[in-house]
């Protein structure tokens, strides 16, 4: 007799029913395990990125120069690019912005950042 006919007659056994619920439970556990592994992977990648101070600067190049003046309070570091006559500022959020090194506000910002960094070292 097929399973369908047994169900029609009400002769389904408890073991068959429990086997179905056991299979559903295993599927839920597998799905939960995959989701946990995925979340851990995303968290690990996000954590490894680190802060702006830990990012490698050698890969960043100034292609476009920002023309507007930036707020000095948001800047935490800089790097000079002598070939392009540019300065790459690094913000608190880790954003890298290139500006023309000849501008007066850029010179003032570099001086202030340098003072902040030397004060922290003392």
mmCIF file of N, CA and C in Angstrom, residues 8-113:
data_model
loop_
_atom_site.group_PDB
_atom_site.id
_atom_site.type_symbol
_atom_site.label_atom_id
_atom_site.label_comp_id
_atom_site.label_asym_id
_atom_site.label_seq_id
_atom_site.Cartn_x
_atom_site.Cartn_y
_atom_site.Cartn_z
ATOM 1 N N UNK A 8 -5.084 8.252 3.741
ATOM 2 C CA UNK A 8 -6.528 8.345 3.550
ATOM 3 C C UNK A 8 -7.274 7.516 4.586
ATOM 4 N N UNK A 9 -6.728 6.393 4.925
ATOM 5 C CA UNK A 9 -7.396 5.492 5.864
ATOM 6 C C UNK A 9 -7.105 5.853 7.322
ATOM 7 N N UNK A 10 -6.195 6.788 7.547
ATOM 8 C CA UNK A 10 -5.874 7.180 8.911
ATOM 9 C C UNK A 10 -4.948 6.192 9.584
ATOM 10 N N UNK A 11 -4.228 5.416 8.803
ATOM 11 C CA UNK A 11 -3.357 4.406 9.361
ATOM 12 C C UNK A 11 -1.892 4.858 9.369
ATOM 13 N N UNK A 12 -1.675 6.142 9.289
ATOM 14 C CA UNK A 12 -0.287 6.626 9.281
ATOM 15 C C UNK A 12 0.316 6.367 10.651
ATOM 16 N N UNK A 13 1.519 5.909 10.686
ATOM 17 C CA UNK A 13 2.144 5.566 11.958
ATOM 18 C C UNK A 13 2.852 6.759 12.556
ATOM 19 N N UNK A 14 3.076 6.703 13.836
ATOM 20 C CA UNK A 14 3.739 7.796 14.548
ATOM 21 C C UNK A 14 5.190 7.910 14.130
ATOM 22 N N UNK A 15 5.805 6.825 13.766
ATOM 23 C CA UNK A 15 7.224 6.875 13.371
ATOM 24 C C UNK A 15 7.390 7.633 12.065
ATOM 25 N N UNK A 16 6.456 7.471 11.125
ATOM 26 C CA UNK A 16 6.543 8.197 9.862
ATOM 27 C C UNK A 16 6.377 9.692 10.109
ATOM 28 N N UNK A 17 5.416 10.054 10.947
ATOM 29 C CA UNK A 17 5.173 11.453 11.272
ATOM 30 C C UNK A 17 6.369 12.066 11.984
ATOM 31 N N UNK A 18 6.952 11.343 12.929
ATOM 32 C CA UNK A 18 8.109 11.873 13.648
ATOM 33 C C UNK A 18 9.323 11.958 12.741
ATOM 34 N N UNK A 19 9.415 11.067 11.739
ATOM 35 C CA UNK A 19 10.525 11.138 10.782
ATOM 36 C C UNK A 19 10.433 12.417 9.965
ATOM 37 N N UNK A 20 9.215 12.805 9.616
ATOM 38 C CA UNK A 20 9.041 14.053 8.859
ATOM 39 C C UNK A 20 9.426 15.266 9.701
ATOM 40 N N UNK A 21 9.002 15.300 10.946
ATOM 41 C CA UNK A 21 9.342 16.436 11.804
ATOM 42 C C UNK A 21 10.833 16.452 12.108
ATOM 43 N N UNK A 22 11.457 15.290 12.232
ATOM 44 C CA UNK A 22 12.910 15.213 12.470
ATOM 45 C C UNK A 22 13.652 15.780 11.268
ATOM 46 N N UNK A 23 13.188 15.459 10.067
ATOM 47 C CA UNK A 23 13.828 15.953 8.840
ATOM 48 C C UNK A 23 13.687 17.485 8.757
ATOM 49 N N UNK A 24 12.518 18.003 9.093
ATOM 50 C CA UNK A 24 12.286 19.449 9.072
ATOM 51 C C UNK A 24 13.179 20.145 10.093
ATOM 52 N N UNK A 25 13.352 19.533 11.255
ATOM 53 C CA UNK A 25 14.212 20.107 12.281
ATOM 54 C C UNK A 25 15.666 20.152 11.822
ATOM 55 N N UNK A 26 16.113 19.079 11.171
ATOM 56 C CA UNK A 26 17.491 19.054 10.645
ATOM 57 C C UNK A 26 17.699 20.123 9.590
ATOM 58 N N UNK A 27 16.697 20.338 8.745
ATOM 59 C CA UNK A 27 16.795 21.375 7.707
ATOM 60 C C UNK A 27 16.911 22.762 8.346
ATOM 61 N N UNK A 28 16.142 23.004 9.405
ATOM 62 C CA UNK A 28 16.205 24.297 10.089
ATOM 63 C C UNK A 28 17.575 24.499 10.734
ATOM 64 N N UNK A 29 18.111 23.440 11.331
ATOM 65 C CA UNK A 29 19.433 23.547 11.945
ATOM 66 C C UNK A 29 20.517 23.817 10.914
ATOM 67 N N UNK A 30 20.432 23.164 9.771
ATOM 68 C CA UNK A 30 21.409 23.398 8.704
ATOM 69 C C UNK A 30 21.322 24.837 8.206
ATOM 70 N N UNK A 31 20.110 25.324 8.032
ATOM 71 C CA UNK A 31 19.921 26.708 7.575
ATOM 72 C C UNK A 31 20.465 27.695 8.603
ATOM 73 N N UNK A 32 20.202 27.448 9.874
ATOM 74 C CA UNK A 32 20.698 28.336 10.929
ATOM 75 C C UNK A 32 22.226 28.316 10.973
ATOM 76 N N UNK A 33 22.824 27.144 10.812
ATOM 77 C CA UNK A 33 24.288 27.045 10.829
ATOM 78 C C UNK A 33 24.902 27.814 9.667
ATOM 79 N N UNK A 34 24.298 27.716 8.495
ATOM 80 C CA UNK A 34 24.813 28.444 7.326
ATOM 81 C C UNK A 34 24.703 29.949 7.553
ATOM 82 N N UNK A 35 23.597 30.405 8.129
ATOM 83 C CA UNK A 35 23.433 31.838 8.403
ATOM 84 C C UNK A 35 24.461 32.336 9.425
ATOM 85 N N UNK A 36 24.741 31.538 10.446
ATOM 86 C CA UNK A 36 25.740 31.930 11.452
ATOM 87 C C UNK A 36 27.118 32.036 10.807
ATOM 88 N N UNK A 37 27.473 31.079 9.975
ATOM 89 C CA UNK A 37 28.779 31.112 9.294
ATOM 90 C C UNK A 37 28.873 32.326 8.380
ATOM 91 N N UNK A 38 27.795 32.638 7.669
ATOM 92 C CA UNK A 38 27.785 33.810 6.790
ATOM 93 C C UNK A 38 27.976 35.099 7.591
ATOM 94 N N UNK A 39 27.264 35.230 8.708
ATOM 95 C CA UNK A 39 27.395 36.431 9.544
ATOM 96 C C UNK A 39 28.806 36.566 10.107
ATOM 97 N N UNK A 40 29.394 35.457 10.540
ATOM 98 C CA UNK A 40 30.764 35.496 11.051
ATOM 99 C C UNK A 40 31.748 35.918 9.967
ATOM 100 N N UNK A 41 31.527 35.438 8.757
ATOM 101 C CA UNK A 41 32.393 35.836 7.647
ATOM 102 C C UNK A 41 32.312 37.319 7.362
ATOM 103 N N UNK A 42 31.116 37.859 7.361
ATOM 104 C CA UNK A 42 30.939 39.301 7.122
ATOM 105 C C UNK A 42 31.579 40.094 8.250
ATOM 106 N N UNK A 43 31.375 39.681 9.497
ATOM 107 C CA UNK A 43 31.954 40.370 10.640
ATOM 108 C C UNK A 43 33.484 40.351 10.566
ATOM 109 N N UNK A 44 34.057 39.214 10.180
ATOM 110 C CA UNK A 44 35.512 39.092 10.092
ATOM 111 C C UNK A 44 36.073 40.025 9.031
ATOM 112 N N UNK A 45 35.447 40.080 7.878
ATOM 113 C CA UNK A 45 35.917 40.967 6.813
ATOM 114 C C UNK A 45 35.833 42.412 7.258
ATOM 115 N N UNK A 46 34.734 42.769 7.918
ATOM 116 C CA UNK A 46 34.563 44.149 8.389
ATOM 117 C C UNK A 46 35.607 44.500 9.446
ATOM 118 N N UNK A 47 35.932 43.572 10.338
ATOM 119 C CA UNK A 47 36.892 43.821 11.403
ATOM 120 C C UNK A 47 38.314 43.906 10.870
ATOM 121 N N UNK A 48 38.648 43.090 9.889
ATOM 122 C CA UNK A 48 40.004 43.073 9.344
ATOM 123 C C UNK A 48 40.324 44.375 8.631
ATOM 124 N N UNK A 49 39.307 45.021 8.062
ATOM 125 C CA UNK A 49 39.545 46.295 7.384
ATOM 126 C C UNK A 49 40.229 47.289 8.302
ATOM 127 N N UNK A 50 39.805 47.340 9.540
ATOM 128 C CA UNK A 50 40.445 48.196 10.537
ATOM 129 C C UNK A 50 40.099 49.662 10.383
ATOM 130 N N UNK A 51 40.865 50.459 11.086
ATOM 131 C CA UNK A 51 40.624 51.893 11.076
ATOM 132 C C UNK A 51 41.462 52.568 9.996
ATOM 133 N N UNK A 52 41.312 53.882 9.876
ATOM 134 C CA UNK A 52 42.043 54.625 8.851
ATOM 135 C C UNK A 52 43.540 54.555 9.084
ATOM 136 N N UNK A 53 43.966 54.497 10.339
ATOM 137 C CA UNK A 53 45.395 54.435 10.643
ATOM 138 C C UNK A 53 46.034 53.120 10.259
ATOM 139 N N UNK A 54 45.249 52.052 10.167
ATOM 140 C CA UNK A 54 45.814 50.756 9.840
ATOM 141 C C UNK A 54 45.757 50.438 8.353
ATOM 142 N N UNK A 55 45.137 51.291 7.553
ATOM 143 C CA UNK A 55 45.034 51.034 6.128
ATOM 144 C C UNK A 55 46.344 51.345 5.430
ATOM 145 N N UNK A 56 46.628 50.572 4.421
ATOM 146 C CA UNK A 56 47.847 50.770 3.647
ATOM 147 C C UNK A 56 47.684 51.977 2.739
ATOM 148 N N UNK A 57 48.651 52.871 2.757
ATOM 149 C CA UNK A 57 48.575 54.089 1.953
ATOM 150 C C UNK A 57 49.247 53.929 0.595
ATOM 151 N N UNK A 58 50.066 52.929 0.404
ATOM 152 C CA UNK A 58 50.832 52.846 -0.832
ATOM 153 C C UNK A 58 49.976 52.537 -2.048
ATOM 154 N N UNK A 59 48.782 51.987 -1.861
ATOM 155 C CA UNK A 59 47.928 51.665 -2.988
ATOM 156 C C UNK A 59 47.081 52.847 -3.444
ATOM 157 N N UNK A 60 46.953 53.861 -2.618
ATOM 158 C CA UNK A 60 46.094 54.996 -2.933
ATOM 159 C C UNK A 60 46.864 56.028 -3.748
ATOM 160 N N UNK A 61 46.253 56.480 -4.819
ATOM 161 C CA UNK A 61 46.854 57.499 -5.684
ATOM 162 C C UNK A 61 45.840 58.607 -5.918
ATOM 163 N N UNK A 62 46.342 59.811 -6.059
ATOM 164 C CA UNK A 62 45.465 60.945 -6.343
ATOM 165 C C UNK A 62 45.220 61.029 -7.844
ATOM 166 N N UNK A 63 43.971 60.828 -8.229
ATOM 167 C CA UNK A 63 43.599 60.937 -9.629
ATOM 168 C C UNK A 63 42.839 62.246 -9.845
ATOM 169 N N UNK A 64 41.847 62.489 -9.012
ATOM 170 C CA UNK A 64 41.068 63.729 -9.070
ATOM 171 C C UNK A 64 41.379 64.561 -7.837
ATOM 172 N N UNK A 65 41.414 65.888 -8.017
ATOM 173 C CA UNK A 65 41.673 66.784 -6.896
ATOM 174 C C UNK A 65 40.377 67.456 -6.469
ATOM 175 N N UNK A 66 40.096 67.414 -5.181
ATOM 176 C CA UNK A 66 38.927 68.058 -4.590
ATOM 177 C C UNK A 66 39.191 69.561 -4.576
ATOM 178 N N UNK A 67 38.202 70.356 -4.911
ATOM 179 C CA UNK A 67 38.432 71.801 -5.033
ATOM 180 C C UNK A 67 37.936 72.598 -3.835
ATOM 181 N N UNK A 68 37.003 72.056 -3.057
ATOM 182 C CA UNK A 68 36.449 72.809 -1.933
ATOM 183 C C UNK A 68 37.279 72.591 -0.676
ATOM 184 N N UNK A 69 37.246 73.600 0.208
ATOM 185 C CA UNK A 69 37.972 73.512 1.478
ATOM 186 C C UNK A 69 37.288 72.516 2.400
ATOM 187 N N UNK A 70 38.094 71.708 3.086
ATOM 188 C CA UNK A 70 37.583 70.689 4.011
ATOM 189 C C UNK A 70 37.664 71.204 5.445
ATOM 190 N N UNK A 71 36.835 70.648 6.305
ATOM 191 C CA UNK A 71 36.870 70.995 7.720
ATOM 192 C C UNK A 71 38.070 70.308 8.369
ATOM 193 N N UNK A 72 38.921 71.076 8.999
ATOM 194 C CA UNK A 72 40.145 70.537 9.603
ATOM 195 C C UNK A 72 39.810 69.604 10.764
ATOM 196 N N UNK A 73 38.694 69.818 11.434
ATOM 197 C CA UNK A 73 38.306 68.985 12.580
ATOM 198 C C UNK A 73 38.107 67.521 12.190
ATOM 199 N N UNK A 74 37.702 67.266 10.944
ATOM 200 C CA UNK A 74 37.423 65.899 10.512
ATOM 201 C C UNK A 74 38.657 65.176 9.972
ATOM 202 N N UNK A 75 39.767 65.871 9.848
ATOM 203 C CA UNK A 75 40.964 65.279 9.255
ATOM 204 C C UNK A 75 41.865 64.701 10.339
ATOM 205 N N UNK A 76 42.361 63.479 10.103
ATOM 206 C CA UNK A 76 43.215 62.820 11.095
ATOM 207 C C UNK A 76 44.613 62.514 10.551
ATOM 208 N N UNK A 77 44.804 62.623 9.267
ATOM 209 C CA UNK A 77 46.112 62.330 8.702
ATOM 210 C C UNK A 77 46.220 62.835 7.278
ATOM 211 N N UNK A 78 47.441 62.773 6.742
ATOM 212 C CA UNK A 78 47.652 63.180 5.356
ATOM 213 C C UNK A 78 48.903 62.506 4.808
ATOM 214 N N UNK A 79 49.007 62.529 3.494
ATOM 215 C CA UNK A 79 50.199 62.030 2.806
ATOM 216 C C UNK A 79 50.427 62.899 1.584
ATOM 217 N N UNK A 80 51.678 63.300 1.389
ATOM 218 C CA UNK A 80 52.014 64.142 0.238
ATOM 219 C C UNK A 80 52.288 63.285 -0.990
ATOM 220 N N UNK A 81 51.839 63.759 -2.134
ATOM 221 C CA UNK A 81 52.129 63.138 -3.421
ATOM 222 C C UNK A 81 52.924 64.163 -4.233
ATOM 223 N N UNK A 82 54.222 63.981 -4.281
ATOM 224 C CA UNK A 82 55.080 64.964 -4.940
ATOM 225 C C UNK A 82 54.916 64.952 -6.447
ATOM 226 N N UNK A 83 54.621 63.803 -7.039
ATOM 227 C CA UNK A 83 54.487 63.738 -8.499
ATOM 228 C C UNK A 83 53.282 64.526 -8.991
ATOM 229 N N UNK A 84 52.194 64.507 -8.236
ATOM 230 C CA UNK A 84 50.972 65.184 -8.658
ATOM 231 C C UNK A 84 50.797 66.532 -7.972
ATOM 232 N N UNK A 85 51.754 66.952 -7.128
ATOM 233 C CA UNK A 85 51.654 68.174 -6.345
ATOM 234 C C UNK A 85 50.318 68.199 -5.593
ATOM 235 N N UNK A 86 50.046 67.097 -4.918
ATOM 236 C CA UNK A 86 48.772 66.932 -4.209
ATOM 237 C C UNK A 86 49.019 66.416 -2.805
ATOM 238 N N UNK A 87 48.000 66.582 -1.973
ATOM 239 C CA UNK A 87 48.009 66.051 -0.611
ATOM 240 C C UNK A 87 46.757 65.203 -0.463
ATOM 241 N N UNK A 88 46.935 64.003 0.099
ATOM 242 C CA UNK A 88 45.794 63.131 0.361
ATOM 243 C C UNK A 88 45.473 63.231 1.847
ATOM 244 N N UNK A 89 44.308 63.799 2.160
ATOM 245 C CA UNK A 89 43.853 63.880 3.543
ATOM 246 C C UNK A 89 43.035 62.637 3.868
ATOM 247 N N UNK A 90 43.121 62.210 5.126
ATOM 248 C CA UNK A 90 42.339 61.068 5.606
ATOM 249 C C UNK A 90 41.395 61.588 6.681
ATOM 250 N N UNK A 91 40.106 61.313 6.509
ATOM 251 C CA UNK A 91 39.109 61.766 7.472
ATOM 252 C C UNK A 91 38.945 60.744 8.596
ATOM 253 N N UNK A 92 38.167 61.112 9.602
ATOM 254 C CA UNK A 92 37.893 60.204 10.726
ATOM 255 C C UNK A 92 37.245 58.907 10.256
ATOM 256 N N UNK A 93 36.464 58.987 9.191
ATOM 257 C CA UNK A 93 35.763 57.820 8.666
ATOM 258 C C UNK A 93 36.634 56.979 7.744
ATOM 259 N N UNK A 94 37.887 57.395 7.525
ATOM 260 C CA UNK A 94 38.783 56.648 6.660
ATOM 261 C C UNK A 94 38.693 57.031 5.196
ATOM 262 N N UNK A 95 37.962 58.085 4.890
ATOM 263 C CA UNK A 95 37.828 58.539 3.506
ATOM 264 C C UNK A 95 39.073 59.296 3.117
ATOM 265 N N UNK A 96 39.589 59.013 1.923
ATOM 266 C CA UNK A 96 40.800 59.669 1.427
ATOM 267 C C UNK A 96 40.405 60.678 0.360
ATOM 268 N N UNK A 97 40.827 61.933 0.578
ATOM 269 C CA UNK A 97 40.458 63.022 -0.322
ATOM 270 C C UNK A 97 41.727 63.728 -0.767
ATOM 271 N N UNK A 98 41.910 63.854 -2.070
ATOM 272 C CA UNK A 98 43.083 64.536 -2.618
ATOM 273 C C UNK A 98 42.750 65.991 -2.914
ATOM 274 N N UNK A 99 43.699 66.861 -2.568
ATOM 275 C CA UNK A 99 43.539 68.300 -2.820
ATOM 276 C C UNK A 99 44.855 68.852 -3.360
ATOM 277 N N UNK A 100 44.785 70.033 -3.944
ATOM 278 C CA UNK A 100 45.971 70.697 -4.474
ATOM 279 C C UNK A 100 46.838 71.188 -3.318
ATOM 280 N N UNK A 101 48.115 70.854 -3.336
ATOM 281 C CA UNK A 101 49.022 71.194 -2.237
ATOM 282 C C UNK A 101 49.377 72.673 -2.185
ATOM 283 N N UNK A 102 49.114 73.420 -3.234
ATOM 284 C CA UNK A 102 49.494 74.834 -3.279
ATOM 285 C C UNK A 102 48.525 75.748 -2.545
ATOM 286 N N UNK A 103 47.359 75.267 -2.187
ATOM 287 C CA UNK A 103 46.373 76.119 -1.535
ATOM 288 C C UNK A 103 46.785 76.415 -0.097
ATOM 289 N N UNK A 104 46.478 77.619 0.362
ATOM 290 C CA UNK A 104 46.877 78.067 1.698
ATOM 291 C C UNK A 104 46.218 77.240 2.803
ATOM 292 N N UNK A 105 44.922 76.936 2.663
ATOM 293 C CA UNK A 105 44.230 76.173 3.703
ATOM 294 C C UNK A 105 44.803 74.766 3.836
ATOM 295 N N UNK A 106 45.334 74.224 2.739
ATOM 296 C CA UNK A 106 45.929 72.886 2.779
ATOM 297 C C UNK A 106 47.191 72.910 3.632
ATOM 298 N N UNK A 107 48.007 73.956 3.455
ATOM 299 C CA UNK A 107 49.220 74.094 4.254
ATOM 300 C C UNK A 107 48.879 74.229 5.737
ATOM 301 N N UNK A 108 47.850 75.030 6.041
ATOM 302 C CA UNK A 108 47.416 75.203 7.437
ATOM 303 C C UNK A 108 46.889 73.886 8.022
ATOM 304 N N UNK A 109 46.130 73.147 7.236
ATOM 305 C CA UNK A 109 45.570 71.877 7.711
ATOM 306 C C UNK A 109 46.683 70.867 7.991
ATOM 307 N N UNK A 110 47.672 70.802 7.117
ATOM 308 C CA UNK A 110 48.793 69.882 7.327
ATOM 309 C C UNK A 110 49.548 70.249 8.596
ATOM 310 N N UNK A 111 49.722 71.540 8.825
ATOM 311 C CA UNK A 111 50.417 72.003 10.031
ATOM 312 C C UNK A 111 49.642 71.608 11.291
ATOM 313 N N UNK A 112 48.320 71.813 11.281
ATOM 314 C CA UNK A 112 47.485 71.473 12.443
ATOM 315 C C UNK A 112 47.498 69.964 12.705
ATOM 316 N N UNK A 113 47.409 69.166 11.654
ATOM 317 C CA UNK A 113 47.424 67.709 11.814
ATOM 318 C C UNK A 113 48.761 67.262 12.388
#
